[in-house]
PDB file of C-alpha atoms in Angstrom:
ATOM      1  CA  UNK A   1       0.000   0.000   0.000  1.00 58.00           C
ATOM      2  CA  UNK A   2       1.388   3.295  -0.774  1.00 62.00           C
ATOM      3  CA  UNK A   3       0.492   6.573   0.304  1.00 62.00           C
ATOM      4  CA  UNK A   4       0.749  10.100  -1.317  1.00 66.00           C
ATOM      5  CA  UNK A   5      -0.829  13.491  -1.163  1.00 62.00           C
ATOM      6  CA  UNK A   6      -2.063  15.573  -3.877  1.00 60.00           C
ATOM      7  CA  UNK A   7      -1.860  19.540  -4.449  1.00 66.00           C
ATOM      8  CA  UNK A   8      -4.405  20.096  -1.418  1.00 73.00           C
ATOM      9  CA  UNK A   9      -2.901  17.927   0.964  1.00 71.00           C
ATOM     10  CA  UNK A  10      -4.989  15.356   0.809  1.00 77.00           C
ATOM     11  CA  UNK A  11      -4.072  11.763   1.425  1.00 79.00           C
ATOM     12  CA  UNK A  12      -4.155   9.403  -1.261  1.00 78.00           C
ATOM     13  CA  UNK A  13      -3.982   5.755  -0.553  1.00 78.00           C
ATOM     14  CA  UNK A  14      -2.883   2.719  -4.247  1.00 79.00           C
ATOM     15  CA  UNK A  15      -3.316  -0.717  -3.120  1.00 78.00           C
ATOM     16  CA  UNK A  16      -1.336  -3.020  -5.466  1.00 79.00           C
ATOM     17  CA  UNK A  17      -2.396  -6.201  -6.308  1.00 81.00           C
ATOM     18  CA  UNK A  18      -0.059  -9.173  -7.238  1.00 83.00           C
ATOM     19  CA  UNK A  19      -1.351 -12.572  -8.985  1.00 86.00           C
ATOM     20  CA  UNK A  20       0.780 -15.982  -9.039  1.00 85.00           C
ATOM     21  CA  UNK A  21       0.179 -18.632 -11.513  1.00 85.00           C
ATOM     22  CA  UNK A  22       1.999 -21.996 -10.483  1.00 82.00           C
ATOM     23  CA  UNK A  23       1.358 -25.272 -12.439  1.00 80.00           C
ATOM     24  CA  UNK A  24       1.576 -27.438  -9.129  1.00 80.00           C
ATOM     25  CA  UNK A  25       0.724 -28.179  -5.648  1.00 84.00           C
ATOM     26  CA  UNK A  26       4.218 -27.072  -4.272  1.00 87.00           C
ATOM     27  CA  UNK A  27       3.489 -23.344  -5.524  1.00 86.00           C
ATOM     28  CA  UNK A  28       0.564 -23.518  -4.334  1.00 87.00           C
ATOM     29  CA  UNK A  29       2.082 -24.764  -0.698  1.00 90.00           C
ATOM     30  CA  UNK A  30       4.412 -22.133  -0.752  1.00 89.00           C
ATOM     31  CA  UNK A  31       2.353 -19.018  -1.361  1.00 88.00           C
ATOM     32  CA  UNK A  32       0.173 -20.617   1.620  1.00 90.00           C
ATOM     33  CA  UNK A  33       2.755 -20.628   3.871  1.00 94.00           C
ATOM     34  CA  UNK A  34       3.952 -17.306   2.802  1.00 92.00           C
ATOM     35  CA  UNK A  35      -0.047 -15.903   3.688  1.00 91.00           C
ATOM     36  CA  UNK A  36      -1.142 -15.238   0.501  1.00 90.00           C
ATOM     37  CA  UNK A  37      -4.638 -17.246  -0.554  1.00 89.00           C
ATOM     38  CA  UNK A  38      -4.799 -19.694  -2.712  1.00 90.00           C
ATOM     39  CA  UNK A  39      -7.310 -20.537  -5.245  1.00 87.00           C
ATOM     40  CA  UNK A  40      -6.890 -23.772  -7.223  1.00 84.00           C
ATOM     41  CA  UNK A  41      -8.655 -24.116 -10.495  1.00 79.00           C
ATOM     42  CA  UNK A  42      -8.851 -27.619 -12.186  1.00 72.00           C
ATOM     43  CA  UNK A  43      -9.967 -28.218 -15.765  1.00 70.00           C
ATOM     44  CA  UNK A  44     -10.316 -31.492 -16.970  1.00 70.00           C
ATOM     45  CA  UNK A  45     -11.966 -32.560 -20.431  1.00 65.00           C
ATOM     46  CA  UNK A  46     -13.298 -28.621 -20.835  1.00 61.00           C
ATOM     47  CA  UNK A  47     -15.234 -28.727 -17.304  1.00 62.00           C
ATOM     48  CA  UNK A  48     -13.775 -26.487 -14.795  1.00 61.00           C
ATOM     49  CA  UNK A  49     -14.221 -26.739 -11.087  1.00 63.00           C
ATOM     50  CA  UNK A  50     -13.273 -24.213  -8.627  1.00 62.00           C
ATOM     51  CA  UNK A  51     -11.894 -24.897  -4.985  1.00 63.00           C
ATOM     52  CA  UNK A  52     -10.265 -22.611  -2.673  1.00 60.00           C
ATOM     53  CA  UNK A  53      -8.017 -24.134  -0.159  1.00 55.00           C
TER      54      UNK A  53
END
Protein backbone atom coordinates (compact mmCIF):
# COMPACT_ATOMS: atom_id res chain seq x y z
CA UNK A 1 0.00 0.00 0.00
CA UNK A 2 1.39 3.30 -0.77
CA UNK A 3 0.49 6.57 0.30
CA UNK A 4 0.75 10.10 -1.32
CA UNK A 5 -0.83 13.49 -1.16
CA UNK A 6 -2.06 15.57 -3.88
CA UNK A 7 -1.86 19.54 -4.45
CA UNK A 8 -4.40 20.10 -1.42
CA UNK A 9 -2.90 17.93 0.96
CA UNK A 10 -4.99 15.36 0.81
CA UNK A 11 -4.07 11.76 1.43
CA UNK A 12 -4.15 9.40 -1.26
CA UNK A 13 -3.98 5.75 -0.55
CA UNK A 14 -2.88 2.72 -4.25
CA UNK A 15 -3.32 -0.72 -3.12
CA UNK A 16 -1.34 -3.02 -5.47
CA UNK A 17 -2.40 -6.20 -6.31
CA UNK A 18 -0.06 -9.17 -7.24
CA UNK A 19 -1.35 -12.57 -8.99
CA UNK A 20 0.78 -15.98 -9.04
CA UNK A 21 0.18 -18.63 -11.51
CA UNK A 22 2.00 -22.00 -10.48
CA UNK A 23 1.36 -25.27 -12.44
CA UNK A 24 1.58 -27.44 -9.13
CA UNK A 25 0.72 -28.18 -5.65
CA UNK A 26 4.22 -27.07 -4.27
CA UNK A 27 3.49 -23.34 -5.52
CA UNK A 28 0.56 -23.52 -4.33
CA UNK A 29 2.08 -24.76 -0.70
CA UNK A 30 4.41 -22.13 -0.75
CA UNK A 31 2.35 -19.02 -1.36
CA UNK A 32 0.17 -20.62 1.62
CA UNK A 33 2.76 -20.63 3.87
CA UNK A 34 3.95 -17.31 2.80
CA UNK A 35 -0.05 -15.90 3.69
CA UNK A 36 -1.14 -15.24 0.50
CA UNK A 37 -4.64 -17.25 -0.55
CA UNK A 38 -4.80 -19.69 -2.71
CA UNK A 39 -7.31 -20.54 -5.24
CA UNK A 40 -6.89 -23.77 -7.22
CA UNK A 41 -8.65 -24.12 -10.50
CA UNK A 42 -8.85 -27.62 -12.19
CA UNK A 43 -9.97 -28.22 -15.76
CA UNK A 44 -10.32 -31.49 -16.97
CA UNK A 45 -11.97 -32.56 -20.43
CA UNK A 46 -13.30 -28.62 -20.83
CA UNK A 47 -15.23 -28.73 -17.30
CA UNK A 48 -13.78 -26.49 -14.80
CA UNK A 49 -14.22 -26.74 -11.09
CA UNK A 50 -13.27 -24.21 -8.63
CA UNK A 51 -11.89 -24.90 -4.98
CA UNK A 52 -10.26 -22.61 -2.67
CA UNK A 53 -8.02 -24.13 -0.16
Amino acid sequence: MEKSSDSKGETQVTRNRVISVTTDASGAYHAACSGQVVVIVDVIDMSTTLEVA
